[in-house]
Amino acid sequence: MTLSNPAIAAASGVILAGAYLIDPSALPFVAAGVAATWARVLFKKTAVKTPPMDPKEYRKFKLVDKVHCSPNTAMYKFALPHEDDLLNLPIGQHISIMANINGKDISRSYTPTSSSDDVGHFVLCIKSYPQGNISKMFSELSIGDSINARGPKGQFSYTPNMCRAIGMIAGGTGLTPMLQIIRAIVKNPEDKTQVNFIFANVTEEDIILKAELDLLSQKHPQFKVYYVLNNAPEGWTGGVGFVNADMIKEHMPAPAADIKVLLCGPPPMVSAMSKITQDLGYDKVNAVSKLPDQVFKF
């Protein structure tokens, strides 16, 4: 007689262990063992994994890859503690990086360019400045070195169809929160949000992930990108100089109750864009942006 289910076997007064039948008098002990085994199985299936990153406590993450994508900008890939870990960062939020530099603890916030469902790692896009603190520290990292990070943090968290249209203005690595949102929108067939992105850089070589942005705009009509360069090459067909009111009027959704404008970039640029958008009839940018704001600065 073959009894593949221990519970059925126990109810029948016998249980098969290897090739032997257990004496019914031992059933209480066998039943306890079976119950313990099933409890462990169920616990493994239902236990909630500890998130790889904590919003309050800094944890170490090891650098496993580094790829330059412009003369002074690189993609840094960091391993999560386990190969099957997910960062699960809410779309539009960022993480904080802390380092001790010249005896002082200094922190900066960065939005990963990797998607929240990428398995086992996250990627940061960092532009290095000669006089920078954290950015210079990144440029000096070698494979195997670790950083201290915590998160998520931030006031913005994107949800599908939260508004009819989104206008984005970014400069340089200010691309990163925009890219997360753009990717989330275009890969969700139920999300009908229209996205218009003005992306400003100094030179064409400085445009981060241009190939991906161009491909996304070709494949998804709901997403349009307009590049602006301070130093444009001969034959350049995009914008030239600084982002101005005429560019915003032409390439951004008009002020309305069901749109949002997102800003991210160097502080002088964000300050200038805040004034121009207000002059064009968009809501005034608050000192600290909140999710309900029409114009949100990261």
CSV table of N, CA and C in Angstrom, one decimal, residues 49-53 79-90 114-122:
chain,number,residue,atom,x,y,z
A,49,LYS,N,10.3,39.0,3.1
A,49,LYS,CA,11.7,39.2,3.1
A,49,LYS,C,12.0,40.6,3.6
A,50,THR,N,13.1,40.7,4.3
A,50,THR,CA,13.6,42.0,4.8
A,50,THR,C,14.0,42.9,3.6
A,51,PRO,N,13.5,44.1,3.4
A,51,PRO,CA,13.9,44.9,2.3
A,51,PRO,C,15.4,45.1,2.2
A,52,PRO,N,16.0,45.1,1.1
A,52,PRO,CA,17.4,45.2,1.0
A,52,PRO,C,18.0,46.6,1.4
A,53,MET,N,17.1,47.6,1.4
A,53,MET,CA,17.5,48.9,1.8
A,53,MET,C,16.5,49.5,2.8
A,79,ALA,N,25.4,45.8,-6.2
A,79,ALA,CA,24.7,44.5,-5.9
A,79,ALA,C,23.9,44.7,-4.7
A,80,LEU,N,22.7,44.1,-4.7
A,80,LEU,CA,21.9,44.0,-3.5
A,80,LEU,C,22.3,42.8,-2.7
A,81,PRO,N,21.9,42.6,-1.4
A,81,PRO,CA,22.5,41.5,-0.6
A,81,PRO,C,22.3,40.2,-1.2
A,82,HIS,N,21.1,39.9,-1.9
A,82,HIS,CA,20.8,38.6,-2.4
A,82,HIS,C,20.5,38.7,-3.9
A,83,GLU,N,20.8,37.7,-4.6
A,83,GLU,CA,20.7,37.7,-6.1
A,83,GLU,C,19.2,37.9,-6.5
A,84,ASP,N,18.3,37.5,-5.7
A,84,ASP,CA,16.8,37.6,-6.0
A,84,ASP,C,16.2,38.8,-5.4
A,85,ASP,N,17.0,39.7,-4.7
A,85,ASP,CA,16.4,40.9,-4.1
A,85,ASP,C,15.9,41.9,-5.2
A,86,LEU,N,14.9,42.6,-4.8
A,86,LEU,CA,14.3,43.8,-5.6
A,86,LEU,C,14.4,45.0,-4.7
A,87,LEU,N,14.9,46.1,-5.3
A,87,LEU,CA,15.0,47.4,-4.6
A,87,LEU,C,13.6,47.9,-4.3
A,88,ASN,N,12.6,47.7,-5.2
A,88,ASN,CA,11.2,48.1,-5.0
A,88,ASN,C,11.1,49.5,-4.6
A,89,LEU,N,11.8,50.4,-5.2
A,89,LEU,CA,11.8,51.8,-5.0
A,89,LEU,C,10.5,52.4,-5.6
A,90,PRO,N,9.6,53.1,-4.9
A,90,PRO,CA,8.5,53.7,-5.5
A,90,PRO,C,8.9,54.6,-6.7
A,114,SER,N,18.1,52.4,-12.8
A,114,SER,CA,17.5,51.0,-13.0
A,114,SER,C,16.0,51.0,-12.6
A,115,SER,N,15.3,50.1,-13.1
A,115,SER,CA,13.9,49.9,-12.7
A,115,SER,C,13.7,49.3,-11.4
A,116,SER,N,12.6,49.5,-10.7
A,116,SER,CA,12.4,49.0,-9.4
A,116,SER,C,12.3,47.5,-9.4
A,117,ASP,N,12.0,46.9,-10.5
A,117,ASP,CA,11.8,45.4,-10.6
A,117,ASP,C,13.1,44.8,-11.2
A,118,ASP,N,14.2,45.5,-11.3
A,118,ASP,CA,15.4,44.8,-11.7
A,118,ASP,C,15.9,44.0,-10.6
A,119,VAL,N,16.3,42.8,-10.9
A,119,VAL,CA,16.7,41.8,-9.8
A,119,VAL,C,18.1,41.8,-9.4
A,120,GLY,N,18.4,41.9,-8.1
A,120,GLY,CA,19.7,41.7,-7.6
A,120,GLY,C,20.7,42.9,-7.6
A,121,HIS,N,20.2,44.1,-8.2
A,121,HIS,CA,21.1,45.2,-8.3
A,121,HIS,C,20.3,46.5,-8.4
A,122,PHE,N,21.0,47.6,-8.3
A,122,PHE,CA,20.5,48.9,-8.7
A,122,PHE,C,21.6,49.7,-9.3
